[in-house]
CSV table of C-alpha atoms in Angstrom, one decimal:
chain,number,residue,atom,x,y,z
A,7,MET,CA,8.9,-3.6,-4.1
A,8,THR,CA,8.2,-7.2,-2.8
A,9,MET,CA,9.3,-10.8,-2.8
A,10,THR,CA,8.1,-14.3,-1.7
A,11,GLU,CA,11.0,-16.6,-2.0
A,12,ALA,CA,14.3,-16.9,-3.9
A,13,THR,CA,15.6,-19.6,-6.1
A,14,GLY,CA,17.5,-19.9,-9.4
A,15,SER,CA,21.0,-20.8,-10.5
A,16,GLY,CA,24.6,-19.6,-10.5
A,17,ALA,CA,24.9,-18.8,-6.8
A,18,ALA,CA,28.5,-19.9,-6.5
A,19,ARG,CA,29.9,-17.2,-8.8
A,20,ARG,CA,30.6,-14.9,-5.8
A,21,THR,CA,32.8,-17.3,-3.9
A,22,ASN,CA,36.0,-15.3,-4.2
A,23,GLU,CA,34.5,-11.9,-3.2
A,24,ALA,CA,35.3,-10.3,0.1
A,25,ALA,CA,32.8,-10.2,3.0
A,26,ALA,CA,30.2,-7.5,3.0
A,27,PRO,CA,31.7,-4.0,3.8
A,28,TYR,CA,29.9,-3.5,7.1
A,29,THR,CA,29.3,-5.0,10.5
A,30,VAL,CA,26.0,-6.7,11.2
A,31,PRO,CA,24.5,-5.6,14.5
A,32,GLN,CA,24.1,-8.3,17.1
A,33,PRO,CA,20.8,-9.0,18.9
A,34,PRO,CA,20.4,-7.7,22.4
A,35,ALA,CA,20.9,-10.2,25.2
A,36,VAL,CA,17.2,-10.0,26.0
A,37,VAL,CA,14.8,-9.7,23.0
A,38,ASP,CA,11.7,-7.7,23.7
A,39,ALA,CA,8.9,-10.4,23.5
A,40,GLY,CA,6.3,-7.7,23.2
A,41,ILE,CA,7.7,-6.5,19.8
A,42,TRP,CA,9.3,-9.7,18.6
A,43,PRO,CA,7.4,-12.7,20.1
A,44,SER,CA,8.5,-15.3,17.5
A,45,VAL,CA,12.2,-14.2,17.9
A,46,ALA,CA,12.3,-13.9,21.6
A,47,ALA,CA,11.2,-17.5,22.2
A,48,VAL,CA,12.5,-20.6,20.5
A,49,PRO,CA,9.7,-22.9,19.5
A,50,SER,CA,9.3,-26.0,21.8
A,51,GLY,CA,7.2,-29.1,22.4
A,52,LEU,CA,7.2,-32.6,21.0
A,53,LYS,CA,6.1,-31.7,17.5
A,54,VAL,CA,8.8,-29.1,17.3
A,55,ALA,CA,11.4,-31.5,18.6
A,56,VAL,CA,10.6,-34.1,16.0
A,57,ALA,CA,10.4,-31.5,13.2
A,58,GLY,CA,13.7,-29.9,14.4
A,59,ARG,CA,15.5,-33.3,14.2
A,60,VAL,CA,14.1,-33.8,10.7
A,61,ALA,CA,15.1,-30.3,9.6
A,62,GLU,CA,18.6,-30.7,11.0
A,63,ALA,CA,19.1,-34.0,9.1
A,64,ILE,CA,17.9,-32.4,5.9
A,65,PHE,CA,20.0,-29.3,6.4
A,66,LYS,CA,23.2,-31.3,7.1
A,67,ALA,CA,22.6,-33.6,4.1
A,68,ALA,CA,22.1,-30.7,1.8
A,69,VAL,CA,25.0,-28.6,3.1
A,70,ARG,CA,27.5,-31.5,2.4
A,71,ARG,CA,27.0,-31.0,-1.3
A,72,LEU,CA,26.7,-27.2,-1.4
A,73,PRO,CA,29.4,-24.6,-2.2
A,74,LEU,CA,29.1,-23.3,1.3
A,75,GLU,CA,31.1,-23.5,4.5
A,76,VAL,CA,28.9,-24.0,7.6
A,77,ARG,CA,30.7,-23.7,10.9
A,78,TYR,CA,29.5,-25.1,14.2
A,79,PRO,CA,30.5,-24.0,17.7
A,80,ASP,CA,32.3,-27.3,18.4
A,81,GLY,CA,34.6,-26.7,15.4
A,82,THR,CA,32.7,-28.9,13.0
A,83,VAL,CA,32.7,-27.5,9.4
A,84,LEU,CA,30.3,-28.8,6.8
A,85,GLY,CA,30.2,-28.1,3.1
A,86,LYS,CA,31.4,-29.2,-0.3
A,87,ALA,CA,35.2,-29.1,-0.6
A,88,ALA,CA,36.4,-26.0,-2.4
A,89,ALA,CA,39.0,-26.1,-5.2
A,90,PRO,CA,42.5,-24.9,-4.3
A,91,GLY,CA,42.7,-21.1,-4.1
A,92,HIS,CA,38.9,-20.8,-3.8
A,93,THR,CA,36.7,-20.0,-0.8
A,94,TYR,CA,33.0,-20.4,-0.3
A,95,PRO,CA,30.6,-18.1,1.6
A,96,VAL,CA,30.6,-18.8,5.4
A,97,MET,CA,27.5,-19.4,7.5
A,98,THR,CA,28.2,-19.6,11.2
A,99,LEU,CA,25.8,-21.4,13.4
A,100,ASN,CA,25.9,-19.8,16.8
A,101,ARG,CA,23.0,-21.8,18.3
A,102,PRO,CA,22.5,-25.0,16.2
A,103,GLU,CA,19.7,-26.4,18.4
A,104,ALA,CA,17.6,-23.2,18.2
A,105,PHE,CA,18.3,-22.9,14.5
A,106,ALA,CA,17.0,-26.5,13.9
A,107,ALA,CA,13.9,-25.9,16.0
A,108,ARG,CA,13.0,-22.7,14.2
A,109,LEU,CA,13.7,-24.3,10.8
A,110,GLY,CA,11.6,-27.4,11.6
A,111,ASP,CA,8.8,-25.3,13.0
A,112,GLY,CA,8.5,-22.7,10.3
A,113,GLY,CA,10.6,-23.6,7.2
A,114,LEU,CA,11.6,-20.4,5.4
A,115,ILE,CA,9.9,-18.3,8.1
A,116,GLY,CA,12.1,-20.1,10.7
A,117,LEU,CA,15.3,-19.5,8.6
A,118,GLY,CA,14.6,-15.7,8.6
A,119,GLU,CA,13.6,-15.6,12.3
A,120,SER,CA,16.7,-17.6,13.3
A,121,PHE,CA,18.9,-15.0,11.6
A,122,MET,CA,17.0,-12.2,13.3
A,123,ALA,CA,17.5,-13.9,16.6
A,124,GLY,CA,21.2,-14.4,16.0
A,125,ASP,CA,21.1,-18.2,15.8
A,126,TRP,CA,23.3,-17.8,12.7
A,127,ASP,CA,25.4,-15.2,11.0
A,128,ALA,CA,27.1,-14.8,7.6
A,129,ASP,CA,30.1,-12.7,6.5
A,130,ASP,CA,28.2,-12.1,3.2
A,131,LEU,CA,24.5,-12.8,3.7
A,132,THR,CA,23.5,-12.3,0.1
A,133,ALA,CA,26.2,-14.8,-1.0
A,134,VAL,CA,24.9,-17.4,1.5
A,135,MET,CA,21.3,-16.8,0.4
A,136,GLU,CA,22.3,-17.3,-3.2
A,137,VAL,CA,23.7,-20.7,-2.4
A,138,PHE,CA,20.4,-21.9,-1.0
A,139,ALA,CA,18.4,-20.0,-3.6
A,140,ALA,CA,20.1,-21.6,-6.5
A,141,ARG,CA,19.1,-25.1,-5.2
A,142,VAL,CA,15.9,-24.5,-3.2
A,143,GLY,CA,13.9,-26.9,-5.3
A,144,THR,CA,16.2,-29.8,-4.4
A,145,LEU,CA,17.2,-29.1,-0.8
A,146,VAL,CA,14.2,-30.9,0.6
A,147,PRO,CA,13.5,-34.5,-0.6
A,148,GLU,CA,10.6,-34.6,-3.0
A,149,PRO,CA,8.3,-36.7,-0.8
A,150,LEU,CA,8.6,-34.1,2.0
A,151,GLN,CA,8.0,-31.3,-0.4
A,152,LYS,CA,4.6,-32.7,-1.1
A,153,LEU,CA,3.8,-32.5,2.6
A,154,ARG,CA,4.8,-28.9,2.8
A,155,ALA,CA,1.3,-27.5,2.1
A,156,LEU,CA,-0.1,-29.6,4.9
A,157,TYR,CA,2.4,-28.6,7.5
A,158,LEU,CA,3.5,-25.0,6.8
A,159,PRO,CA,1.2,-22.0,7.7
A,160,ARG,CA,-1.2,-20.6,5.1
A,161,GLN,CA,-1.8,-16.9,4.5
A,162,PRO,CA,-4.2,-15.4,7.1
A,163,ARG,CA,-7.6,-14.4,5.7
A,164,LYS,CA,-7.1,-11.0,7.4
A,165,GLU,CA,-4.2,-10.3,5.1
A,166,ARG,CA,-6.1,-10.9,1.8
A,167,ASN,CA,-6.2,-7.7,-0.2
A,168,THR,CA,-9.9,-6.9,0.1
A,169,GLU,CA,-10.8,-3.3,0.2
A,170,GLN,CA,-11.2,-3.7,4.0
A,171,ASN,CA,-7.7,-5.2,4.5
A,172,THR,CA,-5.5,-3.5,1.9
A,173,ARG,CA,-5.0,-0.3,3.8
A,174,SER,CA,-3.7,-2.2,6.9
A,175,ASN,CA,-1.4,-4.4,4.7
A,176,ILE,CA,0.1,-1.4,3.0
A,177,SER,CA,0.6,0.6,6.2
A,178,ARG,CA,2.5,-2.2,7.9
A,179,HIS,CA,5.3,-1.6,5.5
A,180,TYR,CA,5.1,1.9,4.0
A,181,ASP,CA,4.0,3.7,7.1
A,182,LEU,CA,7.0,2.5,9.2
A,183,SER,CA,8.6,5.9,8.9
A,184,ASN,CA,9.5,8.3,6.0
A,185,GLU,CA,12.7,8.9,7.9
A,186,LEU,CA,13.6,5.2,7.9
A,187,PHE,CA,13.2,4.9,4.1
A,188,ALA,CA,15.3,8.1,3.7
A,189,THR,CA,18.2,6.4,5.4
A,190,PHE,CA,18.8,4.1,2.5
A,191,LEU,CA,17.0,5.6,-0.5
A,192,ASP,CA,18.5,8.3,-2.7
A,193,GLU,CA,17.2,11.9,-2.9
A,194,THR,CA,14.4,10.9,-5.3
A,195,MET,CA,13.0,8.6,-2.6
A,196,THR,CA,12.3,6.0,-5.3
A,197,TYR,CA,11.7,2.5,-3.9
A,198,SER,CA,11.8,0.3,-7.0
A,199,SER,CA,14.4,-0.9,-9.5
A,200,ALA,CA,16.5,1.7,-11.2
A,201,ILE,CA,17.8,1.4,-14.8
A,202,PHE,CA,21.5,2.1,-15.0
A,203,PRO,CA,23.3,3.0,-18.2
A,204,GLU,CA,25.8,0.2,-17.6
A,205,SER,CA,25.3,-3.4,-18.5
A,206,GLY,CA,27.1,-6.7,-18.1
A,207,GLU,CA,30.1,-6.8,-15.8
A,208,ALA,CA,30.2,-3.0,-15.6
A,209,LEU,CA,26.7,-3.0,-14.0
A,210,LYS,CA,28.1,-4.8,-11.0
A,211,GLY,CA,30.3,-1.9,-10.2
A,212,VAL,CA,27.7,0.9,-10.3
A,213,GLY,CA,28.0,3.2,-7.3
A,214,TRP,CA,25.7,5.3,-5.1
A,215,ASN,CA,26.4,8.5,-6.9
A,216,GLY,CA,24.7,7.2,-10.1
A,217,LEU,CA,21.5,5.8,-8.4
A,218,ALA,CA,19.3,8.9,-8.4
A,219,ALA,CA,19.9,9.5,-12.2
A,220,ALA,CA,19.2,5.8,-12.8
A,221,GLN,CA,16.0,6.0,-10.9
A,222,GLN,CA,14.9,9.0,-13.0
A,223,ALA,CA,15.9,7.2,-16.2
A,224,LYS,CA,13.6,4.3,-15.1
A,225,ILE,CA,10.7,6.7,-14.5
A,226,ASP,CA,11.3,8.6,-17.8
A,227,ARG,CA,11.2,5.4,-19.8
A,228,LEU,CA,7.8,4.5,-18.3
A,229,LEU,CA,6.5,8.0,-19.0
A,230,ASP,CA,7.8,7.9,-22.6
A,231,LYS,CA,6.2,4.5,-23.2
A,232,ALA,CA,2.9,5.8,-21.8
A,233,GLY,CA,3.1,8.8,-24.1
A,234,VAL,CA,3.1,11.3,-21.3
A,235,GLY,CA,3.6,14.9,-22.4
A,236,ARG,CA,2.0,18.4,-22.2
A,237,GLY,CA,-1.7,18.1,-21.6
A,238,THR,CA,-1.7,14.3,-20.8
A,239,ARG,CA,-4.1,13.2,-18.1
A,240,VAL,CA,-2.1,10.7,-16.0
A,241,LEU,CA,-3.3,8.2,-13.4
A,242,GLU,CA,-0.6,6.8,-11.1
A,243,ILE,CA,-1.6,3.8,-9.1
A,244,GLY,CA,0.8,3.7,-6.1
A,245,THR,CA,2.3,7.1,-5.4
A,246,GLY,CA,5.5,6.2,-3.6
A,247,TRP,CA,7.0,9.4,-2.4
A,248,GLY,CA,6.1,11.4,-5.5
A,249,GLU,CA,9.0,11.3,-7.9
A,250,LEU,CA,7.0,9.9,-10.9
A,251,ALA,CA,4.2,12.4,-10.4
A,252,LEU,CA,6.8,15.2,-10.2
A,253,ARG,CA,8.5,14.2,-13.4
A,254,ALA,CA,5.2,13.8,-15.2
A,255,ALA,CA,4.1,17.3,-14.1
A,256,GLN,CA,7.4,18.7,-15.3
A,257,ARG,CA,6.4,17.5,-18.8
A,258,GLY,CA,3.2,19.5,-18.6
A,259,ALA,CA,0.9,16.6,-17.6
A,260,THR,CA,-1.8,16.7,-15.0
A,261,VAL,CA,-1.5,13.8,-12.5
A,262,TYR,CA,-4.0,12.0,-10.3
A,263,SER,CA,-2.1,9.7,-8.0
A,264,VAL,CA,-3.5,7.3,-5.4
A,265,THR,CA,-1.9,5.6,-2.5
A,266,LEU,CA,-2.9,3.8,0.7
A,267,SER,CA,0.1,5.0,2.7
A,268,SER,CA,-0.6,8.2,4.8
A,269,GLU,CA,3.1,8.6,5.4
A,270,GLN,CA,3.8,8.5,1.7
A,271,GLN,CA,0.9,10.9,0.9
A,272,GLU,CA,2.2,13.4,3.4
A,273,LEU,CA,5.7,13.6,2.1
A,274,ALA,CA,4.7,13.3,-1.6
A,275,ARG,CA,2.4,16.2,-1.2
A,276,LYS,CA,5.1,18.3,0.5
A,277,ARG,CA,7.6,17.5,-2.3
A,278,VAL,CA,5.0,18.5,-5.0
A,279,ALA,CA,4.2,21.7,-3.2
A,280,ASP,CA,7.9,22.5,-2.7
A,281,ALA,CA,8.4,22.0,-6.4
A,282,GLY,CA,5.5,24.3,-7.3
A,283,TYR,CA,3.3,21.7,-8.9
A,284,THR,CA,0.3,21.7,-6.6
A,285,ASP,CA,-2.1,22.7,-9.4
A,286,ALA,CA,-0.9,19.9,-11.6
A,287,VAL,CA,-0.7,17.0,-9.1
A,288,THR,CA,-3.4,15.6,-6.9
A,289,ILE,CA,-2.5,12.8,-4.4
A,290,GLU,CA,-5.3,11.0,-2.7
A,291,LEU,CA,-5.5,8.3,0.0
A,292,LYS,CA,-7.7,5.9,-2.1
A,293,ASP,CA,-7.9,2.3,-3.1
A,294,TYR,CA,-7.2,1.8,-6.8
A,295,ARG,CA,-10.6,0.1,-7.2
A,296,ALA,CA,-12.4,3.4,-6.2
A,297,VAL,CA,-10.7,5.5,-8.9
A,298,GLU,CA,-13.1,7.3,-11.3
A,299,GLY,CA,-12.6,9.5,-14.4
A,300,GLU,CA,-10.8,9.1,-17.7
A,301,TYR,CA,-7.0,9.2,-18.2
A,302,ASP,CA,-4.8,9.2,-21.3
A,303,ALA,CA,-2.0,7.3,-19.5
A,304,VAL,CA,-2.0,4.9,-16.6
A,305,VAL,CA,1.3,4.2,-14.8
A,306,SER,CA,2.0,1.9,-11.9
A,307,VAL,CA,5.4,1.0,-10.5
A,308,GLU,CA,5.8,-2.2,-8.5
A,309,MET,CA,2.4,-2.0,-7.1
A,310,ILE,CA,0.8,-5.1,-8.7
A,311,GLU,CA,2.8,-7.2,-6.2
A,312,ALA,CA,0.6,-5.8,-3.4
A,313,VAL,CA,-2.7,-6.5,-5.2
A,314,GLY,CA,-3.0,-10.2,-4.4
A,315,PHE,CA,-3.5,-12.8,-7.2
A,316,GLU,CA,-7.3,-13.0,-6.5
A,317,TYR,CA,-7.5,-9.4,-7.6
A,318,TRP,CA,-5.2,-9.1,-10.6
A,319,ALA,CA,-8.1,-9.2,-12.9
A,320,THR,CA,-9.8,-6.4,-10.9
A,321,TYR,CA,-6.6,-4.4,-11.1
A,322,PHE,CA,-6.4,-4.6,-14.9
A,323,GLN,CA,-10.2,-4.2,-15.4
A,324,THR,CA,-10.0,-1.0,-13.3
A,325,ILE,CA,-7.2,0.3,-15.6
A,326,GLU,CA,-9.2,-0.6,-18.7
A,327,ARG,CA,-12.3,1.2,-17.2
A,328,VAL,CA,-10.5,4.5,-16.7
A,329,LEU,CA,-8.3,4.4,-19.8
A,330,ALA,CA,-9.3,7.0,-22.5
A,331,PRO,CA,-9.6,5.9,-26.1
A,332,GLY,CA,-6.1,5.7,-27.6
A,333,GLY,CA,-4.5,5.7,-24.1
A,334,LYS,CA,-1.5,3.7,-23.0
A,335,VAL,CA,-0.5,1.8,-19.9
A,336,ALA,CA,3.0,1.4,-18.5
A,337,ILE,CA,3.7,-0.7,-15.4
A,338,GLN,CA,6.8,-2.0,-13.7
A,339,ALA,CA,6.3,-5.3,-12.1
A,340,ILE,CA,8.5,-7.8,-10.3
A,341,THR,CA,7.9,-11.2,-11.9
A,342,ILE,CA,8.4,-14.9,-11.1
A,343,ALA,CA,8.4,-18.0,-13.2
A,344,HIS,CA,4.8,-19.2,-13.8
A,345,ASP,CA,5.4,-22.7,-12.3
A,346,ARG,CA,6.8,-21.1,-9.2
A,347,LEU,CA,3.8,-18.8,-9.0
A,348,LEU,CA,1.5,-21.7,-9.1
A,349,ALA,CA,3.5,-23.5,-6.4
A,350,THR,CA,3.8,-20.6,-4.0
A,351,ARG,CA,0.9,-18.2,-4.5
A,352,SER,CA,-1.0,-19.5,-1.4
A,353,SER,CA,2.1,-19.9,0.7
A,354,TYR,CA,2.8,-17.8,3.9
A,355,THR,CA,6.4,-16.8,4.0
A,356,TRP,CA,8.8,-14.8,6.1
A,357,VAL,CA,8.4,-11.9,3.8
A,358,HIS,CA,4.6,-12.0,4.3
A,359,LYS,CA,5.0,-12.1,8.1
A,360,TYR,CA,7.6,-9.4,8.4
A,361,ILE,CA,7.7,-7.2,5.3
A,362,PHE,CA,4.8,-7.4,2.8
A,363,PRO,CA,1.6,-8.9,4.2
A,364,GLY,CA,-0.7,-10.1,1.4
A,365,GLY,CA,1.9,-9.8,-1.3
A,366,VAL,CA,2.1,-12.1,-4.3
A,367,ILE,CA,4.5,-11.7,-7.2
A,368,PRO,CA,2.9,-12.3,-10.7
A,369,SER,CA,4.4,-14.1,-13.6
A,370,VAL,CA,4.5,-12.6,-17.1
A,371,ARG,CA,2.2,-15.4,-18.3
A,372,ALA,CA,-0.3,-14.6,-15.6
A,373,ILE,CA,-0.3,-10.9,-16.6
A,374,GLU,CA,-0.7,-11.8,-20.3
A,375,ASP,CA,-3.4,-14.4,-19.7
A,376,ILE,CA,-5.5,-12.1,-17.4
A,377,THR,CA,-5.3,-9.1,-19.6
A,378,GLU,CA,-6.1,-11.1,-22.8
A,379,LYS,CA,-8.9,-13.2,-21.4
A,380,GLN,CA,-10.5,-10.9,-18.9
A,381,THR,CA,-9.9,-7.4,-20.3
A,382,GLY,CA,-9.7,-5.7,-23.7
A,383,LEU,CA,-6.0,-4.8,-23.0
A,384,ARG,CA,-3.0,-6.5,-24.5
A,385,VAL,CA,0.7,-6.5,-23.7
A,386,ARG,CA,2.6,-4.7,-26.4
A,387,GLU,CA,6.1,-4.6,-25.1
A,388,ARG,CA,8.3,-5.8,-22.3
A,389,LEU,CA,11.7,-5.0,-21.0
A,390,ALA,CA,13.4,-7.2,-18.4
A,391,ILE,CA,15.7,-5.4,-16.0
A,392,GLY,CA,16.3,-7.9,-13.2
A,393,GLU,CA,20.0,-7.5,-13.2
A,394,HIS,CA,19.5,-3.8,-12.5
A,395,TYR,CA,17.4,-4.6,-9.5
A,396,ALA,CA,20.2,-6.7,-8.0
A,397,GLN,CA,22.5,-3.7,-8.0
A,398,THR,CA,19.8,-1.3,-6.8
A,399,LEU,CA,19.3,-3.6,-3.8
A,400,ARG,CA,23.1,-3.8,-3.3
A,401,LEU,CA,23.3,0.0,-3.0
A,402,TRP,CA,20.3,0.1,-0.6
A,403,GLU,CA,21.8,-2.6,1.5
A,404,GLU,CA,25.2,-0.9,1.8
A,405,ARG,CA,23.6,2.5,2.5
A,406,PHE,CA,21.3,1.0,5.1
A,407,MET,CA,24.1,-0.7,7.0
A,408,ALA,CA,26.4,2.4,6.7
A,409,ARG,CA,23.7,4.4,8.5
A,410,SER,CA,22.9,1.8,11.2
A,411,ALA,CA,23.4,4.4,13.9
A,412,ASP,CA,20.8,6.7,12.3
A,413,VAL,CA,18.4,3.8,12.1
A,414,GLN,CA,18.9,3.1,15.8
A,415,ALA,CA,18.3,6.7,16.6
A,416,LEU,CA,14.9,6.5,14.9
A,417,GLY,CA,13.9,3.8,17.3
A,418,PHE,CA,14.5,0.7,15.2
A,419,ASP,CA,16.4,-1.8,17.3
A,420,GLU,CA,19.0,-4.4,16.4
A,421,ILE,CA,16.4,-7.1,15.6
A,422,PHE,CA,14.7,-4.8,13.1
A,423,GLN,CA,18.0,-4.0,11.5
A,424,ARG,CA,18.8,-7.7,11.1
A,425,MET,CA,15.3,-8.2,9.7
A,426,TRP,CA,15.7,-5.5,7.2
A,427,LEU,CA,19.1,-6.7,6.2
A,428,PHE,CA,17.8,-10.2,5.7
A,429,TYR,CA,14.9,-8.8,3.5
A,430,LEU,CA,17.3,-6.8,1.3
A,431,CYS,CA,19.8,-9.7,0.9
A,432,TYR,CA,17.0,-12.3,0.5
A,433,SER,CA,15.5,-10.2,-2.3
A,434,ARG,CA,18.8,-9.5,-3.9
A,435,ALA,CA,19.6,-13.2,-4.0
A,436,GLY,CA,16.4,-13.7,-6.0
A,437,PHE,CA,17.5,-11.3,-8.7
A,438,GLU,CA,21.1,-12.4,-8.7
A,439,THR,CA,20.1,-16.0,-9.3
A,440,GLY,CA,17.5,-15.1,-11.9
A,441,TYR,CA,14.5,-16.6,-10.1
A,442,LEU,CA,13.0,-13.1,-9.8
A,443,ASP,CA,12.9,-10.6,-12.6
A,444,VAL,CA,11.4,-7.1,-13.0
A,445,GLN,CA,9.7,-6.0,-16.2
A,446,GLN,CA,8.6,-2.7,-17.7
A,447,ILE,CA,5.3,-3.7,-19.5
A,448,VAL,CA,3.4,-1.6,-22.0
A,449,LEU,CA,-0.2,-2.2,-22.7
A,450,ASP,CA,-3.1,-0.7,-24.7
A,451,ARG,CA,-6.5,-1.7,-25.9
A,452,ARG,CA,-6.8,-4.3,-28.7
A,453,THR,CA,-7.8,-3.0,-32.1
A,454,ALA,CA,-10.8,-4.2,-33.9
A,455,GLY,CA,-8.8,-6.6,-36.1
A,456,GLU,CA,-7.1,-8.4,-33.2
A,457,ALA,CA,-8.3,-11.4,-31.2
A,458,THR,CA,-11.7,-10.7,-29.6
A,459,TYR,CA,-12.4,-10.3,-25.9
A,460,GLY,CA,-12.1,-13.5,-24.0
A,461,SER,CA,-10.2,-15.3,-26.7
A,462,ASN,CA,-7.8,-18.1,-25.7
A,463,ALA,CA,-5.5,-17.3,-28.6
């Protein structure tokens, strides 16, 4: 699961909801600069001072027209006036000068780092992020937006998803600690969007007790679409912690699963062994590009986001190469609007720096174009389940914060916990506002009577 930035519409719909049902940990008085160098020190210098003043002016001008209440230490309150009986999400600036400096120096990276540092807080972080997300395209004046690419940092070459770099990129997130992920994931240890039986308004009320079943329903739908049953040879690209491999093996399939996370491999192998499916499931530490053999079904859940846009064609060409005649492909992918993909695919964001180095979220159009023009595959079916991801993230967020003491006991400090909370809420805002979506996509090979390889049709 990954994300680059959030935007969309409808962020004001939560204005009458109560604050989040937990207490956000506060940063320590002294931040460990060895662990958190960009958080421990506020940017300084002439360039930062000028950029900070510009950022502060833009921020204040934007806030005055937003459904948001921004409170300053001197008692000043900015924001659009609320209708009688209504309230807006509250953003409290604890250190306005530091907030402006970080925002001016790093844009969205600075926004996240300033939250990690405690320069600002929110009673309901997701609600605040939705307000900004719904209008991110208009918060900064257009002339300054055009200068963004010249000023803001670019993705480091060492984080491009080459075969040499990918293992490092993956390990920085997934090898944090199996115990950490267990604090907020359900017993299936599934780290991707669930599919709940509820829909519409009822979906917003789903609880923790239904999450495991909803995760298994998501997996079962993918396996059904890929035609997985007794005797099926399955390739899984991106093992996670083994739940999909287990459910495929329970159907009588044989599974070859590849991952680049040693922590995931270790726990997934243990879960497979404990369930008695060692003979049916093989889990290897291997790059997807190195996979050999022939498979009747290829499944991959929210792994394409870690591939990097330069390698999407390689990803699908690899799938095509190992897919047996008559085989099917079922993937789950977080998606973004195509125009936003084009605008942000080379950006270096807070999520890249702290959560998913090298990640890029594809658009549906990009997937369809690449598979049609550079492979013999074709998209046959899609199901959008973005609203289900918003609620999956809500449940993870609530669980993570409820187990704050357990996270602390594992050695993850208050800065980490604020970082992880920002990540979960930032991501959820993307799905709540509709800027991000998540799709289950079914592909197979073109038939002889369809458009030929490389067609622009």
